[in-house]
CSV table of C-alpha atoms in Angstrom, one decimal:
chain,number,residue,atom,x,y,z
A,1,MET,CA,-7.6,-13.9,-66.6
A,2,ARG,CA,-8.0,-12.2,-63.2
A,3,ASP,CA,-5.4,-9.3,-62.6
A,4,TYR,CA,-2.9,-10.3,-59.9
A,5,SER,CA,-1.2,-7.0,-59.9
A,6,ASP,CA,-1.3,-6.7,-56.1
A,7,ASP,CA,1.8,-7.4,-54.3
A,8,VAL,CA,0.6,-10.2,-51.7
A,9,LEU,CA,3.7,-9.9,-49.5
A,10,SER,CA,3.2,-6.0,-49.2
A,11,GLY,CA,2.2,-4.6,-45.6
A,12,ASP,CA,2.5,-6.5,-42.4
A,13,TRP,CA,1.4,-10.1,-43.7
A,14,ARG,CA,2.8,-11.9,-40.7
A,15,ALA,CA,0.2,-10.0,-38.5
A,16,ALA,CA,-2.7,-11.0,-40.6
A,17,GLY,CA,-5.5,-12.5,-38.3
A,18,ARG,CA,-3.4,-12.0,-35.4
A,19,ARG,CA,-5.3,-10.3,-32.3
A,20,VAL,CA,-3.2,-7.3,-31.1
A,21,VAL,CA,-3.0,-7.2,-27.2
A,22,PRO,CA,-3.2,-3.6,-26.0
A,23,GLU,CA,-0.6,-2.4,-23.4
A,24,THR,CA,-1.8,-1.1,-20.1
A,25,HIS,CA,0.3,0.8,-17.4
A,26,ALA,CA,0.5,-1.1,-14.0
A,27,ASP,CA,-0.8,1.8,-12.2
A,28,LEU,CA,-1.2,1.5,-8.4
A,29,GLY,CA,-4.5,0.2,-7.5
A,30,LEU,CA,-5.3,-1.3,-11.0
A,31,VAL,CA,-7.0,-4.8,-10.6
A,32,VAL,CA,-5.8,-7.5,-12.8
A,33,GLU,CA,-6.3,-11.2,-13.4
A,34,LEU,CA,-4.3,-14.3,-14.6
A,35,PRO,CA,-6.3,-16.3,-17.0
A,36,ALA,CA,-7.7,-19.5,-15.4
A,37,GLY,CA,-5.8,-22.5,-16.8
A,38,ASP,CA,-3.1,-20.5,-18.6
A,39,ALA,CA,-0.9,-19.5,-15.6
A,40,ALA,CA,1.8,-21.4,-14.2
A,41,ASP,CA,2.9,-21.9,-10.5
A,42,ASN,CA,-0.7,-22.4,-9.3
A,43,ALA,CA,-1.4,-18.8,-10.3
A,44,ALA,CA,-4.4,-19.4,-12.6
A,45,GLY,CA,-7.1,-17.2,-11.9
A,46,TYR,CA,-5.2,-15.1,-9.4
A,47,VAL,CA,-6.8,-11.7,-8.9
A,48,GLY,CA,-5.0,-9.0,-7.3
A,49,ALA,CA,-4.5,-5.1,-7.3
A,50,VAL,CA,-1.1,-3.4,-8.2
A,51,VAL,CA,0.8,-2.4,-5.1
A,52,ARG,CA,4.1,-1.9,-6.5
A,53,VAL,CA,6.2,-2.1,-9.7
A,54,ASP,CA,10.0,-2.4,-9.7
A,55,ALA,CA,12.8,-4.3,-11.7
A,56,GLY,CA,10.4,-5.5,-14.5
A,57,ASN,CA,8.0,-7.0,-11.9
A,58,VAL,CA,4.6,-6.2,-10.9
A,59,HIS,CA,3.5,-6.8,-7.2
A,60,LEU,CA,-0.1,-7.9,-6.9
A,61,GLU,CA,-2.1,-8.2,-3.6
A,62,ASP,CA,-5.3,-10.1,-3.5
A,63,ARG,CA,-8.4,-9.6,-1.2
A,64,HIS,CA,-6.8,-11.8,1.6
A,65,GLY,CA,-3.7,-9.4,1.7
A,66,ARG,CA,-1.5,-11.9,0.0
A,67,VAL,CA,1.2,-10.4,-2.3
A,68,ARG,CA,2.6,-12.3,-5.3
A,69,VAL,CA,5.0,-10.9,-7.8
A,70,PHE,CA,5.0,-11.5,-11.6
A,71,PRO,CA,6.9,-10.3,-14.5
A,72,LEU,CA,5.5,-7.4,-16.6
A,73,GLY,CA,4.3,-8.1,-20.0
A,74,ALA,CA,1.6,-10.4,-21.5
A,75,GLY,CA,-0.6,-12.9,-19.8
A,76,PHE,CA,-2.9,-10.7,-17.7
A,77,LEU,CA,-6.6,-9.6,-18.1
A,78,VAL,CA,-8.1,-6.3,-17.1
A,79,GLU,CA,-11.9,-6.3,-17.0
A,80,GLY,CA,-11.8,-9.8,-18.7
A,81,GLU,CA,-9.6,-8.5,-21.7
A,82,PRO,CA,-6.0,-9.5,-22.4
A,83,VAL,CA,-3.6,-6.8,-21.9
A,84,ARG,CA,0.2,-6.5,-21.8
A,85,LEU,CA,1.3,-4.8,-18.4
A,86,ILE,CA,4.1,-2.2,-18.8
A,87,ALA,CA,5.6,0.0,-16.1
A,88,PRO,CA,3.8,3.1,-15.4
A,89,THR,CA,5.7,6.2,-16.6
A,90,ALA,CA,5.2,10.0,-16.5
A,91,SER,CA,4.2,9.8,-20.2
A,92,ALA,CA,1.5,7.4,-19.4
A,93,ALA,CA,-0.6,9.9,-17.7
A,94,PRO,CA,-2.7,12.4,-19.5
A,95,ALA,CA,-1.0,15.7,-20.3
A,96,GLY,CA,-0.9,18.0,-17.4
A,97,ARG,CA,-1.9,15.3,-14.8
A,98,ALA,CA,0.6,14.9,-12.2
A,99,ARG,CA,0.7,12.0,-9.5
A,100,THR,CA,0.5,12.3,-5.8
A,101,ALA,CA,3.1,10.5,-3.6
A,102,SER,CA,0.7,7.5,-3.3
A,103,GLY,CA,0.6,7.0,-7.1
A,104,SER,CA,-2.9,8.5,-7.6
A,105,PHE,CA,-3.6,11.1,-10.2
A,106,ALA,CA,-3.4,14.5,-8.6
A,107,VAL,CA,-6.6,16.8,-8.9
A,108,PRO,CA,-5.6,20.2,-9.6
A,109,ASP,CA,-6.8,23.1,-7.8
A,110,ALA,CA,-8.8,20.7,-5.5
A,111,ARG,CA,-10.0,22.0,-2.1
A,112,ALA,CA,-9.8,19.8,0.9
A,113,ARG,CA,-13.1,18.1,1.6
A,114,VAL,CA,-14.8,19.0,5.0
A,115,ALA,CA,-13.7,16.2,7.4
A,116,ARG,CA,-15.9,13.1,7.5
A,117,ALA,CA,-17.1,11.8,10.7
A,118,SER,CA,-15.3,8.5,9.9
A,119,ARG,CA,-11.5,8.2,11.0
A,120,ILE,CA,-8.1,6.2,10.4
A,121,TRP,CA,-6.4,5.5,13.6
A,122,VAL,CA,-2.8,4.8,13.8
A,123,GLU,CA,-0.6,3.8,16.6
A,124,GLY,CA,1.8,6.7,17.1
A,125,ARG,CA,3.3,9.9,15.6
A,126,HIS,CA,5.7,8.3,13.3
A,127,ASP,CA,2.9,6.2,11.8
A,128,ALA,CA,0.7,9.2,11.2
A,129,GLU,CA,3.7,11.2,9.8
A,130,LEU,CA,4.4,8.6,7.2
A,131,VAL,CA,0.8,8.1,6.2
A,132,GLU,CA,0.4,11.8,5.7
A,133,GLN,CA,3.6,11.9,3.8
A,134,VAL,CA,2.4,9.5,1.1
A,135,TRP,CA,-1.3,9.7,1.4
A,136,GLY,CA,-1.8,13.1,2.6
A,137,ASP,CA,-3.3,14.6,-0.7
A,138,ASP,CA,-5.4,11.6,-1.1
A,139,LEU,CA,-6.7,12.0,2.6
A,140,ARG,CA,-7.4,15.7,2.2
A,141,LEU,CA,-9.5,15.1,-1.0
A,142,GLU,CA,-11.5,12.6,0.6
A,143,GLY,CA,-11.9,14.4,3.8
A,144,VAL,CA,-10.2,11.6,6.0
A,145,VAL,CA,-8.5,12.6,9.2
A,146,VAL,CA,-5.9,10.4,10.6
A,147,GLU,CA,-5.6,10.3,14.4
A,148,GLN,CA,-3.0,8.8,16.8
A,149,LEU,CA,-3.9,6.1,19.4
A,150,GLU,CA,-0.6,6.2,21.3
A,151,GLY,CA,-0.8,2.5,21.3
A,152,VAL,CA,-3.6,-0.1,20.9
A,153,ASP,CA,-3.8,-0.5,24.7
A,154,HIS,CA,-6.2,2.3,24.5
A,155,LEU,CA,-8.3,1.1,21.6
A,156,ALA,CA,-11.1,-0.5,23.4
A,157,ASP,CA,-12.1,2.6,25.5
A,158,LEU,CA,-11.6,4.9,22.5
A,159,LEU,CA,-13.9,2.6,20.5
A,160,VAL,CA,-16.6,2.8,22.7
A,161,ASP,CA,-16.5,6.5,23.3
A,162,PHE,CA,-16.3,6.9,19.5
A,163,ALA,CA,-19.4,4.6,18.9
A,164,PRO,CA,-18.8,3.5,15.4
A,165,SER,CA,-21.8,3.5,12.9
A,166,SER,CA,-22.8,3.4,9.4
A,167,GLY,CA,-21.8,6.9,8.7
A,168,ARG,CA,-19.2,6.9,11.4
A,169,ARG,CA,-16.7,4.2,10.6
A,170,VAL,CA,-13.2,3.6,12.0
A,171,GLY,CA,-10.1,2.0,10.4
A,172,VAL,CA,-7.4,0.9,12.6
A,173,LEU,CA,-3.7,0.5,11.3
A,174,VAL,CA,-1.8,-1.8,13.8
A,175,ASP,CA,1.9,-2.6,14.1
A,176,HIS,CA,3.2,-6.1,14.5
A,177,TRP,CA,0.0,-7.6,13.2
A,178,VAL,CA,1.0,-11.3,13.3
A,179,PRO,CA,-0.8,-14.5,14.7
A,180,GLY,CA,-0.8,-14.7,18.4
A,181,SER,CA,0.6,-11.3,19.1
A,182,LYS,CA,-0.5,-9.1,22.0
A,183,GLU,CA,-1.7,-6.4,19.4
A,184,VAL,CA,-4.0,-8.9,17.6
A,185,ARG,CA,-5.6,-10.1,21.1
A,186,LEU,CA,-6.1,-6.3,22.1
A,187,VAL,CA,-7.7,-5.4,18.9
A,188,GLU,CA,-10.1,-8.3,18.9
A,189,GLN,CA,-11.1,-7.7,22.4
A,190,ALA,CA,-11.7,-4.0,21.5
A,191,ILE,CA,-13.9,-4.5,18.5
A,192,ALA,CA,-16.0,-7.1,20.4
A,193,ARG,CA,-17.3,-4.1,22.6
A,194,VAL,CA,-18.8,-2.2,19.6
A,195,ASP,CA,-20.7,-2.8,16.3
A,196,ALA,CA,-17.8,-4.5,14.5
A,197,ARG,CA,-19.4,-4.0,11.0
A,198,HIS,CA,-18.2,-0.4,11.2
A,199,VAL,CA,-14.8,-1.2,12.3
A,200,LEU,CA,-11.9,-2.4,10.1
A,201,ALA,CA,-8.5,-3.2,11.8
A,202,LEU,CA,-5.7,-4.2,9.7
A,203,GLY,CA,-2.0,-4.2,10.4
A,204,HIS,CA,1.5,-4.9,9.0
A,205,PRO,CA,3.9,-7.4,10.2
A,206,PHE,CA,6.7,-5.0,11.3
A,207,ILE,CA,7.5,-4.3,14.9
A,208,ASP,CA,7.7,-0.7,14.0
A,209,ILE,CA,6.8,1.6,11.2
A,210,TRP,CA,10.2,2.3,10.4
A,211,GLN,CA,10.6,-1.2,8.9
A,212,ALA,CA,7.9,-0.4,6.5
A,213,VAL,CA,10.3,1.7,4.6
A,214,ARG,CA,12.3,-0.3,2.2
A,215,PRO,CA,15.9,-0.7,3.3
A,216,ALA,CA,17.3,0.2,-0.2
A,217,ALA,CA,15.5,3.6,0.0
A,218,VAL,CA,17.4,4.2,3.4
A,219,GLY,CA,20.6,3.1,1.9
A,220,ILE,CA,21.0,-0.1,4.1
A,221,GLU,CA,21.1,-3.8,3.1
A,222,ALA,CA,18.4,-4.8,5.6
A,223,TRP,CA,16.8,-3.8,8.8
A,224,PRO,CA,18.8,-5.4,11.7
A,225,GLU,CA,17.4,-7.9,14.1
A,226,VAL,CA,17.2,-6.5,17.5
A,227,PRO,CA,17.2,-9.0,20.3
A,228,ARG,CA,13.9,-9.2,22.4
A,229,GLY,CA,13.8,-7.1,25.4
A,230,GLN,CA,15.7,-4.3,23.9
A,231,ASP,CA,13.9,-1.1,22.8
A,232,TRP,CA,13.6,-1.7,19.0
A,233,LYS,CA,14.5,1.9,17.8
A,234,THR,CA,17.6,2.3,20.1
A,235,GLY,CA,18.7,-1.3,19.2
A,236,THR,CA,18.3,-0.4,15.4
A,237,CYS,CA,20.2,2.8,15.6
A,238,ARG,CA,23.0,1.1,17.4
A,239,ALA,CA,23.2,-1.9,15.0
A,240,LEU,CA,23.2,0.7,12.0
A,241,GLY,CA,26.2,2.9,13.7
A,242,TRP,CA,23.8,5.9,14.2
A,243,PRO,CA,23.6,8.0,17.3
A,244,HIS,CA,21.3,6.2,19.5
A,245,GLU,CA,21.5,7.3,23.2
A,246,THR,CA,19.1,10.1,23.5
A,247,VAL,CA,15.6,10.8,22.4
A,248,ALA,CA,17.0,13.5,20.1
A,249,ASP,CA,19.3,11.0,18.5
A,250,ARG,CA,16.2,8.6,17.6
A,251,ALA,CA,14.2,11.5,16.5
A,252,ALA,CA,17.1,12.4,14.0
A,253,ALA,CA,17.0,8.8,12.9
A,254,TRP,CA,13.5,9.0,12.1
A,255,ARG,CA,13.9,12.2,10.2
A,256,ARG,CA,16.7,10.5,8.2
A,257,ILE,CA,14.4,7.6,7.5
A,258,ARG,CA,11.3,9.6,6.6
A,259,GLY,CA,13.4,11.9,4.5
A,260,SER,CA,14.2,9.0,2.2
A,261,VAL,CA,10.7,8.2,1.3
A,262,ARG,CA,9.8,9.9,-1.9
A,263,GLY,CA,6.6,8.0,-2.6
A,264,TYR,CA,4.8,4.7,-2.5
A,265,ALA,CA,7.6,2.8,-4.3
A,266,ASP,CA,9.9,3.3,-1.3
A,267,LEU,CA,7.5,1.5,1.1
A,268,ASP,CA,6.8,-2.2,1.6
A,269,PRO,CA,3.7,-3.7,-0.2
A,270,ALA,CA,2.6,-4.9,3.2
A,271,LEU,CA,1.9,-1.4,4.2
A,272,LEU,CA,0.7,0.1,1.0
A,273,GLY,CA,-2.2,-2.6,0.8
A,274,ARG,CA,-3.3,-1.9,4.3
A,275,VAL,CA,-3.5,1.8,4.1
A,276,GLU,CA,-5.4,1.7,0.8
A,277,GLN,CA,-7.9,-0.6,2.2
A,278,LEU,CA,-8.4,1.4,5.1
A,279,ILE,CA,-9.1,4.5,3.1
A,280,ASP,CA,-11.5,2.7,1.0
A,281,PHE,CA,-13.3,1.3,4.1
A,282,VAL,CA,-13.8,4.6,5.6
A,283,THR,CA,-14.9,6.6,2.4
A,284,ALA,CA,-17.4,3.9,1.5
A,285,GLU,CA,-20.8,5.4,1.1
């Protein structure tokens, strides 16, 4: 007779033969895919990069700049392998590795790289300050300089003078990037005057960079609607009950808004994805 002394119910018998799906932190920039044929709501095969995680959801942006939101958990692929996406935490990073405000891993004792010939251009001072506040560490590490355009009206002449080339690229971040807008028309006309292969213009839909800061971070329910024909910053401050009559008032409002930004999670995904794409473009070898 065979000896059946072993307890067949010992151990985790329910998991026998079951594949264990590993957990993966939904770090900013991680590219994930929804399995083809398995996802609901026409999301089968959707591929996107993580641009934000909040309230149990992950925001994924595809290569066309469209952002979709999915619940964290199972049902994702990373490099073709099933994973369970979980929220990034401090403990998820290797010991001793901090993160920058953009969500990237900080490089200890890193020296700023000598500035590249390539540039990122933004419309104004507030745009430059916000990009520096969130992506400054990354930009210094990559040797990327951010310069102000003072409006896209000057873009055509600046591009001609800059003469973009393979080792001298330009990424342009534009406000109010919506179909039919003056900004889109001016940018298209400007790029037509140079080698368009070495210029990438991307934009966010907001009238002003202020709106790219999530209202909750500022402590308001939503950014107010300002009637056409009014100065947007003045109208916004007035609607919010903030001092608004002088340049100093509006400067104080911007300091208040920028001071509420602690990192990438306080910005709208529509801005996050654009800046990351521009950095990738101007740093590509």
